[in-house]
PDB file of C-alpha atoms and ligand atoms in Angstrom:
ATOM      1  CA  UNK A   1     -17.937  10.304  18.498  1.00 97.00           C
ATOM      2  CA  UNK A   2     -16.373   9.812  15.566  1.00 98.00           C
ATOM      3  CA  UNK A   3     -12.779  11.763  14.724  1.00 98.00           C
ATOM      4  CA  UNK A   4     -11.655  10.510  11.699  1.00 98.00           C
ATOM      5  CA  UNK A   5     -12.185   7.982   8.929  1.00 98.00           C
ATOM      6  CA  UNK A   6      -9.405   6.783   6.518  1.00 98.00           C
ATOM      7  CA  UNK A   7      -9.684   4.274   3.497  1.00 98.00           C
ATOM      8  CA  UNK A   8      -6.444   2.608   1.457  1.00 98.00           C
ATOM      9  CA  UNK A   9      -6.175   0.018  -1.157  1.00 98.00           C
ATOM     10  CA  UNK A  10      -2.726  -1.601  -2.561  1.00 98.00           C
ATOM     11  CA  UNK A  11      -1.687  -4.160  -5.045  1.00 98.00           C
ATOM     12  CA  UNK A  12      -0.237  -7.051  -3.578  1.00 98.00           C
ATOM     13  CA  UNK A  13       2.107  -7.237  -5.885  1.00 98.00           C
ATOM     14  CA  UNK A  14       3.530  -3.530  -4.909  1.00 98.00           C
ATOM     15  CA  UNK A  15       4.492  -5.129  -1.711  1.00 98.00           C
ATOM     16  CA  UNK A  16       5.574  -8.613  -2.530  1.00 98.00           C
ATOM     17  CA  UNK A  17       8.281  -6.558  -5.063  1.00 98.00           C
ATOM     18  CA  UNK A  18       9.209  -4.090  -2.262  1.00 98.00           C
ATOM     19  CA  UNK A  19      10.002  -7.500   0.167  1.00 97.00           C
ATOM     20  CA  UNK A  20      11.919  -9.408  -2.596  1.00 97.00           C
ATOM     21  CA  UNK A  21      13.720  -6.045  -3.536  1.00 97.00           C
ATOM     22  CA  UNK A  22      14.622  -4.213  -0.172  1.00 94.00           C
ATOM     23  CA  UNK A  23      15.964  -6.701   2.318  1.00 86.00           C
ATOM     24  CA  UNK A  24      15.193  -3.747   5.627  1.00 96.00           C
ATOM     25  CA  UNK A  25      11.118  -2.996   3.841  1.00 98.00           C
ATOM     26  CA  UNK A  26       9.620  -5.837   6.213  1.00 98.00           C
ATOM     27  CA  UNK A  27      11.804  -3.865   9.320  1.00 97.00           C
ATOM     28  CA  UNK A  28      10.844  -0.527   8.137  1.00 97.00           C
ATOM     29  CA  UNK A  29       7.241  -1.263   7.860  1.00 98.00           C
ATOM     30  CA  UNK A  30       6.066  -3.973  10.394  1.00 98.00           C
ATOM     31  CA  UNK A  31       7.515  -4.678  13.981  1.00 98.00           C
ATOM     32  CA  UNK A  32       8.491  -7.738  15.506  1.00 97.00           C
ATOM     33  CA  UNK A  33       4.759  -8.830  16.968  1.00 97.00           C
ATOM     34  CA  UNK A  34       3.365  -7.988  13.486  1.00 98.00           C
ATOM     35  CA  UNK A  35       6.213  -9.721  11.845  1.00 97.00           C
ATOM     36  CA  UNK A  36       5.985 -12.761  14.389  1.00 96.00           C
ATOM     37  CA  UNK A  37       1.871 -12.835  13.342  1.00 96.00           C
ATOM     38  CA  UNK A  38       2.205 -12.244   9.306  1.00 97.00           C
ATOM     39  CA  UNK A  39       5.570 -15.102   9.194  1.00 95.00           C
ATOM     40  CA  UNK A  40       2.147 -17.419   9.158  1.00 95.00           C
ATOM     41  CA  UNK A  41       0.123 -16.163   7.153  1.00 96.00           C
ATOM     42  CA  UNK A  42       0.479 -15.221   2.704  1.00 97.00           C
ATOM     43  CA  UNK A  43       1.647 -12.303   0.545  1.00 98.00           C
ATOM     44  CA  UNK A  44      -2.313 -10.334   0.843  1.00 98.00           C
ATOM     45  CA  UNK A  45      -1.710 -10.421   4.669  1.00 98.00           C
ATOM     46  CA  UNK A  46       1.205  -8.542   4.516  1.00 98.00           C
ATOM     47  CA  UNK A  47      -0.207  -6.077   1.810  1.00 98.00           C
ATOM     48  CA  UNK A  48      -3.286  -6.024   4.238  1.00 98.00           C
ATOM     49  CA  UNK A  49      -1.652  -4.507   6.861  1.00 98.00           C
ATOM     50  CA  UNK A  50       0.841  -2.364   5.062  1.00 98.00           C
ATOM     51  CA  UNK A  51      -3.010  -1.006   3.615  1.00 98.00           C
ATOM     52  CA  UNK A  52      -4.086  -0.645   6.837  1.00 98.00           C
ATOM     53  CA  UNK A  53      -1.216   1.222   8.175  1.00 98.00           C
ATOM     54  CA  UNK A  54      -2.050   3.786   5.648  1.00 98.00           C
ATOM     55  CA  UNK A  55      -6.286   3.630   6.566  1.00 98.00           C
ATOM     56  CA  UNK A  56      -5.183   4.651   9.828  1.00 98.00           C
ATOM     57  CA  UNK A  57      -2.663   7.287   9.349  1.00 97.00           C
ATOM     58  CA  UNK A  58      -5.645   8.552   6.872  1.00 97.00           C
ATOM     59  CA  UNK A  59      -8.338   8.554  10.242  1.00 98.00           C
ATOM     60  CA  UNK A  60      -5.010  10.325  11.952  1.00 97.00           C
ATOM     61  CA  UNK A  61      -5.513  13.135   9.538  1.00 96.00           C
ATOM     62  CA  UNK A  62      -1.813  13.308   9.254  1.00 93.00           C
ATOM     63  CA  UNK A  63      -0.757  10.496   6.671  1.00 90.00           C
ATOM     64  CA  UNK A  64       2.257   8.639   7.221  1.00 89.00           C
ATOM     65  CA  UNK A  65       4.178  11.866   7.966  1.00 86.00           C
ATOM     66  CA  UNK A  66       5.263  12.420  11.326  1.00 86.00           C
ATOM     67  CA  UNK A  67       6.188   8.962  12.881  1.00 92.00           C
ATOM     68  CA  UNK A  68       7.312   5.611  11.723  1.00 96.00           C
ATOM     69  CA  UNK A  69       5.267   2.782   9.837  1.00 98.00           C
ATOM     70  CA  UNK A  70       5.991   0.853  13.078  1.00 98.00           C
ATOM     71  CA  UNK A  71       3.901   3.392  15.223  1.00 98.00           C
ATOM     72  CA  UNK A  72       0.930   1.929  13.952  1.00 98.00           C
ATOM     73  CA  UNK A  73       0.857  -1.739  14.963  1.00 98.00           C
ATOM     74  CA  UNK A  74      -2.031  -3.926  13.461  1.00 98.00           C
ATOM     75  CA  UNK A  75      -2.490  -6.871  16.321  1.00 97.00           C
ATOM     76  CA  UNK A  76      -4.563  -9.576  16.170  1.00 93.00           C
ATOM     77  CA  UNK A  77      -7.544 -10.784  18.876  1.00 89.00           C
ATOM     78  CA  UNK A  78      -9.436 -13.876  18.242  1.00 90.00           C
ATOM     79  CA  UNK A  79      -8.516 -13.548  14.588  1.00 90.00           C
ATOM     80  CA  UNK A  80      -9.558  -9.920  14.347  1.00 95.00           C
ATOM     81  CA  UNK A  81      -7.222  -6.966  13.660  1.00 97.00           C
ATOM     82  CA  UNK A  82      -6.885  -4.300  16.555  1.00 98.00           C
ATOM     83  CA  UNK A  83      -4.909  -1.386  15.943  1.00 98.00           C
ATOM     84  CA  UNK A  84      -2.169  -0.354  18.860  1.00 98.00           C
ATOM     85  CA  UNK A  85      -0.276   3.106  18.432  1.00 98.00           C
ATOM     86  CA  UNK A  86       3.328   3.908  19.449  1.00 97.00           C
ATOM     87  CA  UNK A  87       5.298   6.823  20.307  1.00 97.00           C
ATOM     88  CA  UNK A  88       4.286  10.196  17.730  1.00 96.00           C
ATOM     89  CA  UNK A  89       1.290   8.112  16.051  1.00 97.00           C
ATOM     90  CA  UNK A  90      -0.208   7.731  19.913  1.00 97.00           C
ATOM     91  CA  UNK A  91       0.827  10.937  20.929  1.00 97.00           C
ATOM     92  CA  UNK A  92      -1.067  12.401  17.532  1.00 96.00           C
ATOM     93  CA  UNK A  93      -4.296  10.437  18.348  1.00 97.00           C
ATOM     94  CA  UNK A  94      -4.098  11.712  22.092  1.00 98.00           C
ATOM     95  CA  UNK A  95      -4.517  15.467  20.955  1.00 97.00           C
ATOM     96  CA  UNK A  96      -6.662  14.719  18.434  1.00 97.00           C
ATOM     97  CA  UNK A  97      -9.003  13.430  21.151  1.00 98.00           C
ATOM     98  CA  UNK A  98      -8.967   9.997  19.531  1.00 98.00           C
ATOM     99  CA  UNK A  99      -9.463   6.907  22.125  1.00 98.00           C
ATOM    100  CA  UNK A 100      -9.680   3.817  19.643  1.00 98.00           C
ATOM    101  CA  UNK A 101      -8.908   3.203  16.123  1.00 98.00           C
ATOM    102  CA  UNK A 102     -11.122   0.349  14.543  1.00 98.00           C
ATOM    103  CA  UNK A 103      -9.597  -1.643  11.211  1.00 98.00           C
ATOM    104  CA  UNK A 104     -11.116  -3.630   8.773  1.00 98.00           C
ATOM    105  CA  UNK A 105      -9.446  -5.603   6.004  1.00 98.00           C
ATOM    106  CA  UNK A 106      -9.814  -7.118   3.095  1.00 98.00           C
ATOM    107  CA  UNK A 107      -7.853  -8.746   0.470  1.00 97.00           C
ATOM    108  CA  UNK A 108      -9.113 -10.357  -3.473  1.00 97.00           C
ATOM    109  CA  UNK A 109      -6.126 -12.056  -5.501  1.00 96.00           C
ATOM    110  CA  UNK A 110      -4.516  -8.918  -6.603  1.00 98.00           C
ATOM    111  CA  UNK A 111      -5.974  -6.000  -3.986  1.00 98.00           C
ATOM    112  CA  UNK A 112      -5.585  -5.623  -0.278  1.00 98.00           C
ATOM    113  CA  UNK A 113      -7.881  -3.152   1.408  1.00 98.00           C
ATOM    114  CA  UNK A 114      -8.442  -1.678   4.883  1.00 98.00           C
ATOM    115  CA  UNK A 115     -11.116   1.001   6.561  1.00 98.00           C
ATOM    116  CA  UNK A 116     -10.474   2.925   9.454  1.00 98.00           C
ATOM    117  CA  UNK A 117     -12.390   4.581  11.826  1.00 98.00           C
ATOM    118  CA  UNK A 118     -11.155   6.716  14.989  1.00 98.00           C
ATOM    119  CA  UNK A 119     -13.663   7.017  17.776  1.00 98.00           C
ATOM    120  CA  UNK A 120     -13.208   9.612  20.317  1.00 98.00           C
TER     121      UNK A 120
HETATM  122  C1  COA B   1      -2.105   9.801   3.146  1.00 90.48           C
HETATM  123  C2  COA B   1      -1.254   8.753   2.461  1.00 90.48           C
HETATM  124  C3  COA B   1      -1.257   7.521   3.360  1.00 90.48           C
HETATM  125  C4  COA B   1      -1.878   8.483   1.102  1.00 90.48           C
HETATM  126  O1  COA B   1      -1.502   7.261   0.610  1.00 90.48           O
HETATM  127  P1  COA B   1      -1.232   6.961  -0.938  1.00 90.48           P
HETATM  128  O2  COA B   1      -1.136   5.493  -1.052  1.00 90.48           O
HETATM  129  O3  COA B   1      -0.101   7.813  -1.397  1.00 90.48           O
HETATM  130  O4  COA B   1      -2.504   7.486  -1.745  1.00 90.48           O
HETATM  131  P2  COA B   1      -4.010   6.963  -1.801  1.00 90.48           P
HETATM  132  O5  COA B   1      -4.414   6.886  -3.222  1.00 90.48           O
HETATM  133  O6  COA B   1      -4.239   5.762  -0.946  1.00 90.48           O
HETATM  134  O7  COA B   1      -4.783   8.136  -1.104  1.00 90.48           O
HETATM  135  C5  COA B   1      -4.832   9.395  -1.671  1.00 90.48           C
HETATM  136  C6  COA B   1      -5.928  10.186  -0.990  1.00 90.48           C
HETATM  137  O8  COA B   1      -5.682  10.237   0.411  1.00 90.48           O
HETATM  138  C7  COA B   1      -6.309  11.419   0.919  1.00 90.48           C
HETATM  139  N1  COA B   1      -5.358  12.062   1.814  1.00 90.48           N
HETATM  140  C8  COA B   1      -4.214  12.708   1.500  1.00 90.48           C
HETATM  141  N2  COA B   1      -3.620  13.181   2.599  1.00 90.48           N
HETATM  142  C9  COA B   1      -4.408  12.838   3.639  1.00 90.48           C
HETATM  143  C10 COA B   1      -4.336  13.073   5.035  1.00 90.48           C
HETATM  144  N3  COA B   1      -3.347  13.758   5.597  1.00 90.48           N
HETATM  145  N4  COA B   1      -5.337  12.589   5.816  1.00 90.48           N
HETATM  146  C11 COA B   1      -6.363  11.903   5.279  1.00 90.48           C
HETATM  147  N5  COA B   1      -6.471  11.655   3.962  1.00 90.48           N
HETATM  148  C12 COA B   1      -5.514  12.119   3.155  1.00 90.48           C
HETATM  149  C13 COA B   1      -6.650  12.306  -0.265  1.00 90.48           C
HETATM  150  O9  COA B   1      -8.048  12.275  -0.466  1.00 90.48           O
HETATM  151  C14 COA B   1      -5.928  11.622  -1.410  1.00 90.48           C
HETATM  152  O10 COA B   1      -6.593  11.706  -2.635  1.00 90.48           O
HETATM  153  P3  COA B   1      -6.447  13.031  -3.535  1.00 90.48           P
HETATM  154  O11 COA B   1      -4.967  13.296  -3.652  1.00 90.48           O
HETATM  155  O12 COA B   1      -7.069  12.657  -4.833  1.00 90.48           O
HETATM  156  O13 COA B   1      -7.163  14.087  -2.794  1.00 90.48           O
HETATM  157  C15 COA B   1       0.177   9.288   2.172  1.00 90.48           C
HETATM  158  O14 COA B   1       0.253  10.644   2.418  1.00 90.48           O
HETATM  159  C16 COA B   1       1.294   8.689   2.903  1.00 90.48           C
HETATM  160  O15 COA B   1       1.676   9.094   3.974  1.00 90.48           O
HETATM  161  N6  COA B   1       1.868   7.704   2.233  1.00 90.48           N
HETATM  162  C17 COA B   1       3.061   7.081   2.597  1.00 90.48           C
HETATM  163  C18 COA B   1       3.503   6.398   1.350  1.00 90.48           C
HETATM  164  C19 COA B   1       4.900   5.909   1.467  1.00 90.48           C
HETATM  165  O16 COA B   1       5.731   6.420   2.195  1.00 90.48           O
HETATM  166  N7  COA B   1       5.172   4.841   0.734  1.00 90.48           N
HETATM  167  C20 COA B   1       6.456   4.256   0.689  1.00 90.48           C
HETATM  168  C21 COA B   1       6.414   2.779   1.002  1.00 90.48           C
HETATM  169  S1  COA B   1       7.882   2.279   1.852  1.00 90.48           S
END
């Protein structure tokens, strides 16, 4: 069953001034395995998951509101992104009934995008 569903779209260049500008953004925002992932990869990656972030905490219901940007953790398998949840984000999803959180992204030269879905 589906929960929730949660849509986001950024400029890259938003978050390619926030990373030049604000030396602890890439800390607050991504966590070490994302960090470890994106440290290959160009500027629309990292706007894709910041986007992302924000798709689920828009499937959550909740917005980025209750728990830290790192609570949602965007983790790749066999190229594809997989959402993992942390601490207040998993504990949200758990009484919201929610059991999986599927991402999609998608970047262009100057947008990054990312759909979310929560299944129950
Ligand atoms: C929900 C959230 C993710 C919206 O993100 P945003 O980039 O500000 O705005 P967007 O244009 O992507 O989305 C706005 C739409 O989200 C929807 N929305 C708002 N709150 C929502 C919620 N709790 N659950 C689901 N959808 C929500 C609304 O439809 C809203 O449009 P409306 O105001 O015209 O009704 C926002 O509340 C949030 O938590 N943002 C964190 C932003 C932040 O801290 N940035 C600093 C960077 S370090």
């Amino acid at each position: 069953m589906i929960i929730g569903v949660g849509v986001d779209i950024i400029e890259i260049k938003r978050i390619k001034r926030a990373i030049e500008r604000n030396k602890r953004f890439l800390l607050k925002i991504y966590s070490e395995k994302e960090l470890e992932e994106l440290k290959k990869k160009n500027i629309e990656s990292y706007a894709g998951y910041f986007s992302a972030k924000e798709a689920v905490s828009k499937a959550l219901g909740t917005g980025i509101l209750n728990f830290k940007w790192t609570d949602i953790e965007i983790v790749k398998e066999n190229s594809a992104p997989k959402v993992v949840l942390n601490n207040n984000a998993k504990k949200i999803a758990e009484q919201k009934g929610i059991k999986r959180i599927h991402i999609s992204i998608s970047h262009s030269r100057e947008y990054a995008t990312a759909f979310a879905v929560a299944e129950g």
